[in-house]
């Protein structure tokens, strides 16, 4: 329990609240097992530079159209994840595997992705969109930084 709490942080609390302690902890352990089965790779310097340039390019448009900027940020996170070998087909799979390596950012990603996927007619608070873009930025650059996170290399 203590190790899962440390590893997953607030995601631990969310899953245990939703499923109960026994089922929730089993779910989190299954996520760790699934993550270990994936071949997540680091990005090379050229790949990182290409993604950083794409982020910088998209960032200029965000001031004019925040929701379009959030959608761009969401797409860039998805592209980095795909390039590194994370599952990307289903958002819940994506979030579950992200929670193993990037627990500190998974809740912001979850809410930011949901906001990015809302229809154009939905009322949006620009501050909420701005915070979602910032959350995506933190995850994006963490995904770019390295290879396999240290804690998943230990067995």
PDB file of C-alpha atoms in Angstrom:
ATOM      1  CA  UNK A   1       0.000   0.000   0.000  1.00  0.00           C
ATOM      2  CA  UNK A   2       2.688   2.492   0.977  1.00  0.00           C
ATOM      3  CA  UNK A   3       4.732   1.796  -2.169  1.00  0.00           C
ATOM      4  CA  UNK A   4       1.670   2.203  -4.393  1.00  0.00           C
ATOM      5  CA  UNK A   5       0.748   5.460  -2.635  1.00  0.00           C
ATOM      6  CA  UNK A   6       4.257   6.820  -3.217  1.00  0.00           C
ATOM      7  CA  UNK A   7       4.343   5.732  -6.826  1.00  0.00           C
ATOM      8  CA  UNK A   8       0.868   6.884  -7.877  1.00  0.00           C
ATOM      9  CA  UNK A   9       0.170   9.805  -5.527  1.00  0.00           C
ATOM     10  CA  UNK A  10      -3.261  11.320  -6.155  1.00  0.00           C
ATOM     11  CA  UNK A  11      -4.000   8.693  -8.795  1.00  0.00           C
ATOM     12  CA  UNK A  12      -3.823   6.089  -6.008  1.00  0.00           C
ATOM     13  CA  UNK A  13      -6.456   8.008  -4.065  1.00  0.00           C
ATOM     14  CA  UNK A  14      -8.703   8.370  -7.116  1.00  0.00           C
ATOM     15  CA  UNK A  15      -8.536   4.690  -8.090  1.00  0.00           C
ATOM     16  CA  UNK A  16      -9.014   3.415  -4.535  1.00  0.00           C
ATOM     17  CA  UNK A  17     -11.934   5.802  -4.049  1.00  0.00           C
ATOM     18  CA  UNK A  18     -13.560   4.526  -7.264  1.00  0.00           C
ATOM     19  CA  UNK A  19     -12.852   0.790  -6.834  1.00  0.00           C
ATOM     20  CA  UNK A  20     -12.210   0.235  -3.136  1.00  0.00           C
ATOM     21  CA  UNK A  21      -8.809  -0.540  -1.646  1.00  0.00           C
ATOM     22  CA  UNK A  22      -8.400  -4.161  -2.676  1.00  0.00           C
ATOM     23  CA  UNK A  23      -9.665  -3.781  -6.253  1.00  0.00           C
ATOM     24  CA  UNK A  24      -7.992  -0.393  -6.626  1.00  0.00           C
ATOM     25  CA  UNK A  25      -4.590  -1.685  -5.585  1.00  0.00           C
ATOM     26  CA  UNK A  26      -5.016  -4.689  -7.883  1.00  0.00           C
ATOM     27  CA  UNK A  27      -5.785  -2.275 -10.738  1.00  0.00           C
ATOM     28  CA  UNK A  28      -2.661  -0.218 -10.018  1.00  0.00           C
ATOM     29  CA  UNK A  29      -0.490  -3.339  -9.850  1.00  0.00           C
ATOM     30  CA  UNK A  30      -1.951  -4.465 -13.185  1.00  0.00           C
ATOM     31  CA  UNK A  31      -0.966  -1.071 -14.643  1.00  0.00           C
ATOM     32  CA  UNK A  32       2.611  -1.555 -13.463  1.00  0.00           C
ATOM     33  CA  UNK A  33       2.699  -5.046 -14.957  1.00  0.00           C
ATOM     34  CA  UNK A  34       1.289  -3.831 -18.275  1.00  0.00           C
ATOM     35  CA  UNK A  35       3.772  -0.948 -18.363  1.00  0.00           C
ATOM     36  CA  UNK A  36       6.682  -3.350 -17.858  1.00  0.00           C
ATOM     37  CA  UNK A  37       5.527  -5.297 -20.907  1.00  0.00           C
ATOM     38  CA  UNK A  38       5.742  -2.217 -23.152  1.00  0.00           C
ATOM     39  CA  UNK A  39       8.906  -1.249 -24.987  1.00  0.00           C
ATOM     40  CA  UNK A  40       8.994   2.445 -24.106  1.00  0.00           C
ATOM     41  CA  UNK A  41      11.999   4.072 -25.706  1.00  0.00           C
ATOM     42  CA  UNK A  42      13.784   7.343 -25.279  1.00  0.00           C
ATOM     43  CA  UNK A  43      13.886   9.917 -28.043  1.00  0.00           C
ATOM     44  CA  UNK A  44      17.064  10.816 -29.852  1.00  0.00           C
ATOM     45  CA  UNK A  45      18.373  14.392 -29.871  1.00  0.00           C
ATOM     46  CA  UNK A  46      17.009  15.085 -33.364  1.00  0.00           C
ATOM     47  CA  UNK A  47      13.568  13.795 -32.410  1.00  0.00           C
ATOM     48  CA  UNK A  48      13.533  15.931 -29.267  1.00  0.00           C
ATOM     49  CA  UNK A  49      14.551  19.026 -31.226  1.00  0.00           C
ATOM     50  CA  UNK A  50      11.818  18.360 -33.795  1.00  0.00           C
ATOM     51  CA  UNK A  51       9.160  18.068 -31.090  1.00  0.00           C
ATOM     52  CA  UNK A  52      10.465  21.112 -29.225  1.00  0.00           C
ATOM     53  CA  UNK A  53      10.272  23.129 -32.462  1.00  0.00           C
ATOM     54  CA  UNK A  54       6.704  21.929 -33.031  1.00  0.00           C
ATOM     55  CA  UNK A  55       5.798  23.011 -29.494  1.00  0.00           C
ATOM     56  CA  UNK A  56       7.368  26.445 -29.985  1.00  0.00           C
ATOM     57  CA  UNK A  57       5.572  26.866 -33.298  1.00  0.00           C
ATOM     58  CA  UNK A  58       2.203  25.956 -31.819  1.00  0.00           C
ATOM     59  CA  UNK A  59       2.727  28.124 -28.745  1.00  0.00           C
ATOM     60  CA  UNK A  60       2.532  31.359 -30.750  1.00  0.00           C
ATOM     61  CA  UNK A  61      -1.045  30.662 -31.857  1.00  0.00           C
ATOM     62  CA  UNK A  62      -2.306  29.853 -28.357  1.00  0.00           C
ATOM     63  CA  UNK A  63      -2.696  33.466 -27.348  1.00  0.00           C
ATOM     64  CA  UNK A  64      -5.191  34.076 -30.131  1.00  0.00           C
ATOM     65  CA  UNK A  65      -7.211  30.859 -29.884  1.00  0.00           C
ATOM     66  CA  UNK A  66      -6.692  29.141 -26.535  1.00  0.00           C
ATOM     67  CA  UNK A  67      -8.912  26.093 -27.180  1.00  0.00           C
ATOM     68  CA  UNK A  68      -7.201  25.440 -30.528  1.00  0.00           C
ATOM     69  CA  UNK A  69      -3.913  25.761 -28.673  1.00  0.00           C
ATOM     70  CA  UNK A  70      -5.013  23.181 -26.133  1.00  0.00           C
ATOM     71  CA  UNK A  71      -5.977  20.830 -28.942  1.00  0.00           C
ATOM     72  CA  UNK A  72      -2.535  21.366 -30.511  1.00  0.00           C
ATOM     73  CA  UNK A  73      -0.883  20.650 -27.150  1.00  0.00           C
ATOM     74  CA  UNK A  74      -2.988  17.521 -26.726  1.00  0.00           C
ATOM     75  CA  UNK A  75      -1.996  16.321 -30.200  1.00  0.00           C
ATOM     76  CA  UNK A  76       1.701  16.963 -29.557  1.00  0.00           C
ATOM     77  CA  UNK A  77       1.565  14.961 -26.307  1.00  0.00           C
ATOM     78  CA  UNK A  78      -0.127  12.152 -28.230  1.00  0.00           C
ATOM     79  CA  UNK A  79       2.550  12.256 -30.943  1.00  0.00           C
ATOM     80  CA  UNK A  80       5.398  12.074 -28.411  1.00  0.00           C
ATOM     81  CA  UNK A  81       3.690   9.189 -26.642  1.00  0.00           C
ATOM     82  CA  UNK A  82       3.238   7.312 -29.924  1.00  0.00           C
ATOM     83  CA  UNK A  83       6.866   7.921 -30.885  1.00  0.00           C
ATOM     84  CA  UNK A  84       8.074   6.582 -27.536  1.00  0.00           C
ATOM     85  CA  UNK A  85       5.907   3.460 -27.683  1.00  0.00           C
ATOM     86  CA  UNK A  86       3.068   4.278 -25.314  1.00  0.00           C
ATOM     87  CA  UNK A  87      -0.391   2.973 -26.251  1.00  0.00           C
ATOM     88  CA  UNK A  88      -2.377   5.781 -27.861  1.00  0.00           C
ATOM     89  CA  UNK A  89      -5.457   4.205 -29.441  1.00  0.00           C
ATOM     90  CA  UNK A  90      -7.747   4.525 -26.412  1.00  0.00           C
ATOM     91  CA  UNK A  91      -7.501   7.452 -24.039  1.00  0.00           C
ATOM     92  CA  UNK A  92      -8.105   5.353 -20.928  1.00  0.00           C
ATOM     93  CA  UNK A  93      -5.251   2.974 -21.852  1.00  0.00           C
ATOM     94  CA  UNK A  94      -3.056   6.006 -22.454  1.00  0.00           C
ATOM     95  CA  UNK A  95      -3.920   7.481 -19.062  1.00  0.00           C
ATOM     96  CA  UNK A  96      -3.430   4.203 -17.207  1.00  0.00           C
ATOM     97  CA  UNK A  97       0.062   3.646 -18.608  1.00  0.00           C
ATOM     98  CA  UNK A  98       0.979   7.319 -18.162  1.00  0.00           C
ATOM     99  CA  UNK A  99       0.003   7.031 -14.505  1.00  0.00           C
ATOM    100  CA  UNK A 100       2.785   4.498 -13.940  1.00  0.00           C
ATOM    101  CA  UNK A 101       5.580   6.711 -15.286  1.00  0.00           C
ATOM    102  CA  UNK A 102       4.125  10.197 -14.825  1.00  0.00           C
ATOM    103  CA  UNK A 103       1.725  10.027 -11.888  1.00  0.00           C
ATOM    104  CA  UNK A 104       2.299  13.691 -11.024  1.00  0.00           C
ATOM    105  CA  UNK A 105       0.868  14.786 -14.383  1.00  0.00           C
ATOM    106  CA  UNK A 106      -1.841  12.243 -15.125  1.00  0.00           C
ATOM    107  CA  UNK A 107      -4.774  14.096 -13.533  1.00  0.00           C
ATOM    108  CA  UNK A 108      -3.942  17.326 -15.338  1.00  0.00           C
ATOM    109  CA  UNK A 109      -3.594  15.387 -18.573  1.00  0.00           C
ATOM    110  CA  UNK A 110      -6.929  13.639 -17.997  1.00  0.00           C
ATOM    111  CA  UNK A 111      -8.821  16.888 -17.391  1.00  0.00           C
ATOM    112  CA  UNK A 112      -6.954  18.819 -20.113  1.00  0.00           C
ATOM    113  CA  UNK A 113      -7.611  16.103 -22.681  1.00  0.00           C
ATOM    114  CA  UNK A 114     -11.313  16.059 -21.777  1.00  0.00           C
ATOM    115  CA  UNK A 115     -11.463  19.840 -22.160  1.00  0.00           C
ATOM    116  CA  UNK A 116      -9.678  19.664 -25.519  1.00  0.00           C
ATOM    117  CA  UNK A 117     -12.246  17.146 -26.750  1.00  0.00           C
ATOM    118  CA  UNK A 118     -15.321  19.220 -25.809  1.00  0.00           C
ATOM    119  CA  UNK A 119     -17.366  20.552 -28.691  1.00  0.00           C
ATOM    120  CA  UNK A 120     -16.923  24.120 -29.901  1.00  0.00           C
ATOM    121  CA  UNK A 121     -20.286  25.225 -28.540  1.00  0.00           C
ATOM    122  CA  UNK A 122     -19.375  24.483 -24.935  1.00  0.00           C
ATOM    123  CA  UNK A 123     -18.642  27.482 -22.750  1.00  0.00           C
ATOM    124  CA  UNK A 124     -15.001  27.573 -21.685  1.00  0.00           C
ATOM    125  CA  UNK A 125     -13.167  29.547 -19.087  1.00  0.00           C
ATOM    126  CA  UNK A 126      -9.945  30.872 -20.665  1.00  0.00           C
ATOM    127  CA  UNK A 127      -8.106  30.398 -17.360  1.00  0.00           C
ATOM    128  CA  UNK A 128      -9.146  26.751 -17.281  1.00  0.00           C
ATOM    129  CA  UNK A 129      -7.862  26.312 -20.850  1.00  0.00           C
ATOM    130  CA  UNK A 130      -4.619  28.110 -19.980  1.00  0.00           C
ATOM    131  CA  UNK A 131      -4.063  25.843 -16.974  1.00  0.00           C
ATOM    132  CA  UNK A 132      -4.748  22.787 -19.142  1.00  0.00           C
ATOM    133  CA  UNK A 133      -2.145  23.954 -21.677  1.00  0.00           C
ATOM    134  CA  UNK A 134       0.371  24.447 -18.868  1.00  0.00           C
ATOM    135  CA  UNK A 135      -0.384  20.935 -17.558  1.00  0.00           C
ATOM    136  CA  UNK A 136       0.134  19.503 -21.029  1.00  0.00           C
ATOM    137  CA  UNK A 137       3.393  21.455 -21.320  1.00  0.00           C
ATOM    138  CA  UNK A 138       4.811  19.879 -18.162  1.00  0.00           C
ATOM    139  CA  UNK A 139       3.901  16.386 -19.346  1.00  0.00           C
ATOM    140  CA  UNK A 140       5.146  17.067 -22.880  1.00  0.00           C
ATOM    141  CA  UNK A 141       8.591  18.132 -21.724  1.00  0.00           C
ATOM    142  CA  UNK A 142       8.815  15.307 -19.193  1.00  0.00           C
ATOM    143  CA  UNK A 143       8.026  12.842 -21.985  1.00  0.00           C
ATOM    144  CA  UNK A 144      10.723  14.439 -24.157  1.00  0.00           C
ATOM    145  CA  UNK A 145      13.438  14.401 -21.502  1.00  0.00           C
ATOM    146  CA  UNK A 146      14.558  10.898 -21.385  1.00  0.00           C
ATOM    147  CA  UNK A 147      14.327   7.260 -21.858  1.00  0.00           C
ATOM    148  CA  UNK A 148      12.607   4.902 -19.573  1.00  0.00           C
ATOM    149  CA  UNK A 149      11.967   6.490 -16.160  1.00  0.00           C
ATOM    150  CA  UNK A 150      14.363   5.270 -13.472  1.00  0.00           C
ATOM    151  CA  UNK A 151      11.705   3.688 -11.279  1.00  0.00           C
ATOM    152  CA  UNK A 152      10.466   1.409 -14.099  1.00  0.00           C
ATOM    153  CA  UNK A 153      13.956   0.108 -14.881  1.00  0.00           C
ATOM    154  CA  UNK A 154      14.306  -1.497 -11.456  1.00  0.00           C
ATOM    155  CA  UNK A 155      12.809  -4.944 -11.115  1.00  0.00           C
TER     156      UNK A 155
END
